[in-house]
JSON list of C-alpha atoms in Angstrom, two decimals:
[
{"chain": "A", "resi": 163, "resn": "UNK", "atom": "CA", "xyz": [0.00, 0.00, 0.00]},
{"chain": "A", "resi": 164, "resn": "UNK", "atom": "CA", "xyz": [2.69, 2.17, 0.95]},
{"chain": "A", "resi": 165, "resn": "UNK", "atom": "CA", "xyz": [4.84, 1.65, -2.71]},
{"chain": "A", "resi": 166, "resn": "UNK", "atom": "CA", "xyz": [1.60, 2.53, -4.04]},
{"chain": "A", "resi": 167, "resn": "UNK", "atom": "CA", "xyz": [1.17, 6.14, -2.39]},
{"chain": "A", "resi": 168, "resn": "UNK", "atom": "CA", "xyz": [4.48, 6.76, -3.12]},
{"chain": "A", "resi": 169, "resn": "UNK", "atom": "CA", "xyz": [4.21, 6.10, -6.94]},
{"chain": "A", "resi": 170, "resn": "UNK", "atom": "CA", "xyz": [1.19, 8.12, -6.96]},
{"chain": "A", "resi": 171, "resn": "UNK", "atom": "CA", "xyz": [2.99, 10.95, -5.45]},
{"chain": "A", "resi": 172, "resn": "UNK", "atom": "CA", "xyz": [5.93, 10.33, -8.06]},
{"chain": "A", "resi": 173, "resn": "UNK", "atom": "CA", "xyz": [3.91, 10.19, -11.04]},
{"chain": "A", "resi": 174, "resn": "UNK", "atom": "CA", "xyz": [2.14, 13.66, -9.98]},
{"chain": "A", "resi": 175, "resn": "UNK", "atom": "CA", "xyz": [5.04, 15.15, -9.56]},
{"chain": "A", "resi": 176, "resn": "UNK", "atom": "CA", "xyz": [6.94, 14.24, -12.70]},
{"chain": "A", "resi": 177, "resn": "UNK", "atom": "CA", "xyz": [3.65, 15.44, -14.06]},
{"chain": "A", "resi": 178, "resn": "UNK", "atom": "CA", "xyz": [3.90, 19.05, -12.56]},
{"chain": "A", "resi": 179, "resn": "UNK", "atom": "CA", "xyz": [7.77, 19.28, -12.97]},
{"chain": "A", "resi": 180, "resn": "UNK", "atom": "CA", "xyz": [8.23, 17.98, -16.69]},
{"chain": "A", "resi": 181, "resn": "UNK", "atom": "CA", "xyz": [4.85, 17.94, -18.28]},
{"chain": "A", "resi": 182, "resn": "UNK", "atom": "CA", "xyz": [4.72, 16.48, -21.91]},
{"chain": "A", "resi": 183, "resn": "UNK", "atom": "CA", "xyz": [2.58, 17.82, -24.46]},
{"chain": "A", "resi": 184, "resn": "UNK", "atom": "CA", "xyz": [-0.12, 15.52, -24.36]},
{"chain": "A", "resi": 185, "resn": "UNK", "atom": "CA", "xyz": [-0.53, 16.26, -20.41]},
{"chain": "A", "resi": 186, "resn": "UNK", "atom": "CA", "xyz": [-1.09, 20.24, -21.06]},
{"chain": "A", "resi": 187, "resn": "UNK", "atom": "CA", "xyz": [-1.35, 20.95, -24.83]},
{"chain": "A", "resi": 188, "resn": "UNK", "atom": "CA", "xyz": [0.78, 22.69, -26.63]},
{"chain": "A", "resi": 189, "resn": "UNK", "atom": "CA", "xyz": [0.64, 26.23, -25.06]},
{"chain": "A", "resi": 190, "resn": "UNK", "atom": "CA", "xyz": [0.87, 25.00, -21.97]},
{"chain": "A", "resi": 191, "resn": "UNK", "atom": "CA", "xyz": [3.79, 22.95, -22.66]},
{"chain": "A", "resi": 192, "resn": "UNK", "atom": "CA", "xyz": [5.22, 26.09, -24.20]},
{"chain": "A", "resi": 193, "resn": "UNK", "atom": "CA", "xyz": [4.65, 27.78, -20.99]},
{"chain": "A", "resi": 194, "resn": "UNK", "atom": "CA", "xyz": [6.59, 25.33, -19.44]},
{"chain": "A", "resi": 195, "resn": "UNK", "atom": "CA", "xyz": [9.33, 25.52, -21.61]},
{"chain": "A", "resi": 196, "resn": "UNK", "atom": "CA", "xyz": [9.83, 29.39, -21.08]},
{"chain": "A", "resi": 197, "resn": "UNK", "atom": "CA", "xyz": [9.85, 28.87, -16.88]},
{"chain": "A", "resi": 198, "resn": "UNK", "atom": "CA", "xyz": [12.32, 26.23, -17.26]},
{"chain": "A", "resi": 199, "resn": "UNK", "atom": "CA", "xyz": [14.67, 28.54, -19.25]},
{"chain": "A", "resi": 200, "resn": "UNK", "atom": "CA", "xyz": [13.73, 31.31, -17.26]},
{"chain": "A", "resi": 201, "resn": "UNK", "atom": "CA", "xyz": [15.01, 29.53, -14.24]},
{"chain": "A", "resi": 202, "resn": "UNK", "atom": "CA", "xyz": [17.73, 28.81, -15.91]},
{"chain": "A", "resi": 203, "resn": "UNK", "atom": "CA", "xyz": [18.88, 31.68, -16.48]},
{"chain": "A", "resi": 204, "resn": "UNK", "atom": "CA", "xyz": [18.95, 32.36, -12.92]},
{"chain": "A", "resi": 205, "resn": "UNK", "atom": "CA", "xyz": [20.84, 29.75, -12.01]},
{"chain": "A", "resi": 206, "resn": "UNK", "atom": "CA", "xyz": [23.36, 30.99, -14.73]},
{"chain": "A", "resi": 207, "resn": "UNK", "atom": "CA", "xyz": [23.68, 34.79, -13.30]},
{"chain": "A", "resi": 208, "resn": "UNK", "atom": "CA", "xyz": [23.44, 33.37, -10.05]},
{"chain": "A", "resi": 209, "resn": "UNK", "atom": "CA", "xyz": [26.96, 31.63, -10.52]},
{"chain": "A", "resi": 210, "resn": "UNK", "atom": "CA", "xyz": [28.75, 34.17, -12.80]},
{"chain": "A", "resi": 211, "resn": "UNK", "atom": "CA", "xyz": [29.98, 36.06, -9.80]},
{"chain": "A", "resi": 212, "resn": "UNK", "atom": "CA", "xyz": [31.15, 32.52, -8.36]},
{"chain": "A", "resi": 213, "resn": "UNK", "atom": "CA", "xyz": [32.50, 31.30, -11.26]},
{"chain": "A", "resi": 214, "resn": "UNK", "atom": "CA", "xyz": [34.43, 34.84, -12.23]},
{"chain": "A", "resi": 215, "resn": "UNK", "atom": "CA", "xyz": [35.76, 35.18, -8.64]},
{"chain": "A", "resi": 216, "resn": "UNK", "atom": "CA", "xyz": [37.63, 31.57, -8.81]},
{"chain": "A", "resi": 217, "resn": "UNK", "atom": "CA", "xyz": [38.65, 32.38, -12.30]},
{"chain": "A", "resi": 218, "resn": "UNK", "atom": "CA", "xyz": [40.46, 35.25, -11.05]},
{"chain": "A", "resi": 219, "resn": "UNK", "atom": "CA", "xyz": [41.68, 33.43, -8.21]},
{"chain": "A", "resi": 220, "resn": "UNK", "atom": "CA", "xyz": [43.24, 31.29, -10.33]},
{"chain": "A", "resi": 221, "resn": "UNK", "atom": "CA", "xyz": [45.10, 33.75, -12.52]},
{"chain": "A", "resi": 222, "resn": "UNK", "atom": "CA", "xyz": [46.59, 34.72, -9.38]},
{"chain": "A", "resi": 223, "resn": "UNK", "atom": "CA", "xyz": [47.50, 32.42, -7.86]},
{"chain": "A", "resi": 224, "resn": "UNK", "atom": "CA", "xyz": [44.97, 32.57, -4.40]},
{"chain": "A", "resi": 225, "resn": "UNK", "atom": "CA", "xyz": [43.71, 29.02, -5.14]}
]
């Protein structure tokens, strides 16, 4: 009973996070599409300061 509930829960979840056209239609898999590349994109700028600080380190010689 319990494997059940818990492939339930994972089946609505894979649903929510990585819905497929025939779940939501087309515009709402486009929708999709743009808020995963939106986040993204976040997680890009989020590490560019990261990324350019060890980069520098790097070059001299901190590391």
């Amino acid at each position: 009973l319990a494997t059940w509930a818990g492939i339930m829960v994972v089946m609505l979840l894979l649903d929510w996070f990585l819905p497929f056209v025939y779940n939501v239609g087309f515009p709402g898999f486009q929708a999709s599409v743009l808020v995963w590349l939106f986040l993204g994109g976040l997680v890009a700028i989020e590490n560019w300061d990261s990324a350019d600080a060890g980069e520098s380190a790097a070059v001299m010689g901190d590391e």
